[in-house]
Amino acid sequence: MVEQGLIRAAQTGDRDALITLLREIEQHVYRTAYYILNNEQDAHDAAQEALIRIYTKINSYEEKAQFKTWVQRIVTNICIDKFRRNKPTVSIEEHEMVFQGNDSVEREVMSGYLADDIRSAIEQLPEHHRSVVVLRYLQDFSYNEIADSLNLPLNTVKSYLFRARQQLQHLLQDYQKGGVSG
């Protein structure tokens, strides 16, 4: 994700290195926040809060853990706190569809429905299941990285993922039968 030399330079007070570091992780931080919170504005707020926390706490990072795991823990904790404070809201932008080019309109509509249904199904998961699903399938974290990020035992991560997959399968059963919800 990020080269260790850049992290060390940021920790020693190199302002340019710190800014470069934050720019390199900015998209990753936002993407995680968005998939956990499922709201663009909340995700922007959480990502900004996470970047500020990383900026102020960079010296507390120790190379015992991977940098991306350390960052992920910060983002996830902020999102969980934000989720607990606010009920999720649905933005109007999520329901607007934009058709581009001459691609098959039917394919665009179907993939839009599928993406909305998957996002909706993930949103319906309990927050601890949602967090592991986002980290595993959207951020491509290993089980060990998820355990480190969320400060959970490895077997708990595996159990949460198993249960989350079962819940998602149940929530998305219309697609398995060839139907479309919406």
mmCIF file of C-alpha atoms in Angstrom, residues 33-110:
data_model
loop_
_atom_site.group_PDB
_atom_site.id
_atom_site.type_symbol
_atom_site.label_atom_id
_atom_site.label_comp_id
_atom_site.label_asym_id
_atom_site.label_seq_id
_atom_site.Cartn_x
_atom_site.Cartn_y
_atom_site.Cartn_z
ATOM 1 C CA ALA A 33 -16.038 4.639 5.010
ATOM 2 C CA TYR A 34 -18.533 4.643 2.151
ATOM 3 C CA TYR A 35 -19.083 0.895 2.221
ATOM 4 C CA ILE A 36 -19.540 0.860 5.971
ATOM 5 C CA LEU A 37 -21.787 3.925 6.208
ATOM 6 C CA ASN A 38 -23.482 3.657 2.795
ATOM 7 C CA ASN A 39 -23.881 7.414 2.588
ATOM 8 C CA GLU A 40 -21.661 9.701 0.561
ATOM 9 C CA GLN A 41 -21.737 12.696 2.911
ATOM 10 C CA ASP A 42 -21.192 10.598 6.031
ATOM 11 C CA ALA A 43 -18.355 8.792 4.263
ATOM 12 C CA HIS A 44 -16.685 12.100 3.359
ATOM 13 C CA ASP A 45 -17.014 13.267 6.966
ATOM 14 C CA ALA A 46 -15.679 10.001 8.368
ATOM 15 C CA ALA A 47 -12.812 9.893 5.864
ATOM 16 C CA GLN A 48 -11.803 13.439 6.710
ATOM 17 C CA GLU A 49 -11.977 12.682 10.420
ATOM 18 C CA ALA A 50 -9.862 9.558 9.873
ATOM 19 C CA LEU A 51 -7.248 11.457 7.855
ATOM 20 C CA ILE A 52 -7.029 14.092 10.574
ATOM 21 C CA ARG A 53 -6.612 11.398 13.193
ATOM 22 C CA ILE A 54 -3.904 9.711 11.106
ATOM 23 C CA TYR A 55 -2.220 13.101 10.691
ATOM 24 C CA THR A 56 -2.199 13.744 14.439
ATOM 25 C CA LYS A 57 -1.404 10.165 15.495
ATOM 26 C CA ILE A 58 1.185 9.173 12.872
ATOM 27 C CA ASN A 59 3.850 8.969 15.581
ATOM 28 C CA SER A 60 1.848 6.322 17.441
ATOM 29 C CA TYR A 61 2.089 3.927 14.474
ATOM 30 C CA GLU A 62 4.527 1.115 15.197
ATOM 31 C CA GLU A 63 5.874 -1.124 12.493
ATOM 32 C CA LYS A 64 4.707 -4.225 14.404
ATOM 33 C CA ALA A 65 1.426 -3.986 12.478
ATOM 34 C CA GLN A 66 0.990 -3.300 8.785
ATOM 35 C CA PHE A 67 0.289 0.351 8.028
ATOM 36 C CA LYS A 68 -2.910 -0.453 6.121
ATOM 37 C CA THR A 69 -4.190 -2.420 9.127
ATOM 38 C CA TRP A 70 -3.467 0.523 11.436
ATOM 39 C CA VAL A 71 -5.253 2.907 9.045
ATOM 40 C CA GLN A 72 -8.157 0.501 8.656
ATOM 41 C CA ARG A 73 -8.653 0.264 12.402
ATOM 42 C CA ILE A 74 -8.871 4.055 12.645
ATOM 43 C CA VAL A 75 -11.377 4.334 9.769
ATOM 44 C CA THR A 76 -13.515 1.459 10.966
ATOM 45 C CA ASN A 77 -13.696 2.756 14.530
ATOM 46 C CA ILE A 78 -14.713 6.221 13.334
ATOM 47 C CA CYS A 79 -17.385 4.714 11.081
ATOM 48 C CA ILE A 80 -18.751 2.516 13.829
ATOM 49 C CA ASP A 81 -18.939 5.513 16.174
ATOM 50 C CA LYS A 82 -20.650 7.580 13.476
ATOM 51 C CA PHE A 83 -23.035 4.726 12.682
ATOM 52 C CA ARG A 84 -24.021 4.438 16.326
ATOM 53 C CA ARG A 85 -24.655 8.189 16.594
ATOM 54 C CA ASN A 86 -26.715 8.486 13.423
ATOM 55 C CA LYS A 87 -29.202 6.271 11.760
ATOM 56 C CA PRO A 88 -28.173 5.656 8.166
ATOM 57 C CA THR A 89 -29.837 7.913 5.620
ATOM 58 C CA VAL A 90 -30.403 7.319 1.950
ATOM 59 C CA SER A 91 -29.071 9.947 -0.404
ATOM 60 C CA ILE A 92 -31.021 10.992 -3.450
ATOM 61 C CA GLU A 93 -27.945 10.425 -5.632
ATOM 62 C CA GLU A 94 -28.096 6.690 -4.963
ATOM 63 C CA HIS A 95 -31.430 6.493 -6.773
ATOM 64 C CA GLU A 96 -30.440 8.476 -9.843
ATOM 65 C CA MET A 97 -29.213 6.466 -12.783
ATOM 66 C CA VAL A 98 -26.958 7.899 -15.448
ATOM 67 C CA PHE A 99 -26.726 6.087 -18.760
ATOM 68 C CA GLN A 100 -23.490 6.614 -20.625
ATOM 69 C CA GLY A 101 -22.491 5.788 -24.168
ATOM 70 C CA ASN A 102 -24.236 3.233 -26.347
ATOM 71 C CA ASP A 103 -23.939 0.303 -23.942
ATOM 72 C CA SER A 104 -26.915 -1.916 -23.480
ATOM 73 C CA VAL A 105 -29.455 0.010 -21.415
ATOM 74 C CA GLU A 106 -30.851 -3.250 -20.094
ATOM 75 C CA ARG A 107 -27.443 -4.335 -18.830
ATOM 76 C CA GLU A 108 -26.938 -0.932 -17.176
ATOM 77 C CA VAL A 109 -30.330 -1.124 -15.472
ATOM 78 C CA MET A 110 -29.768 -4.694 -14.272
#
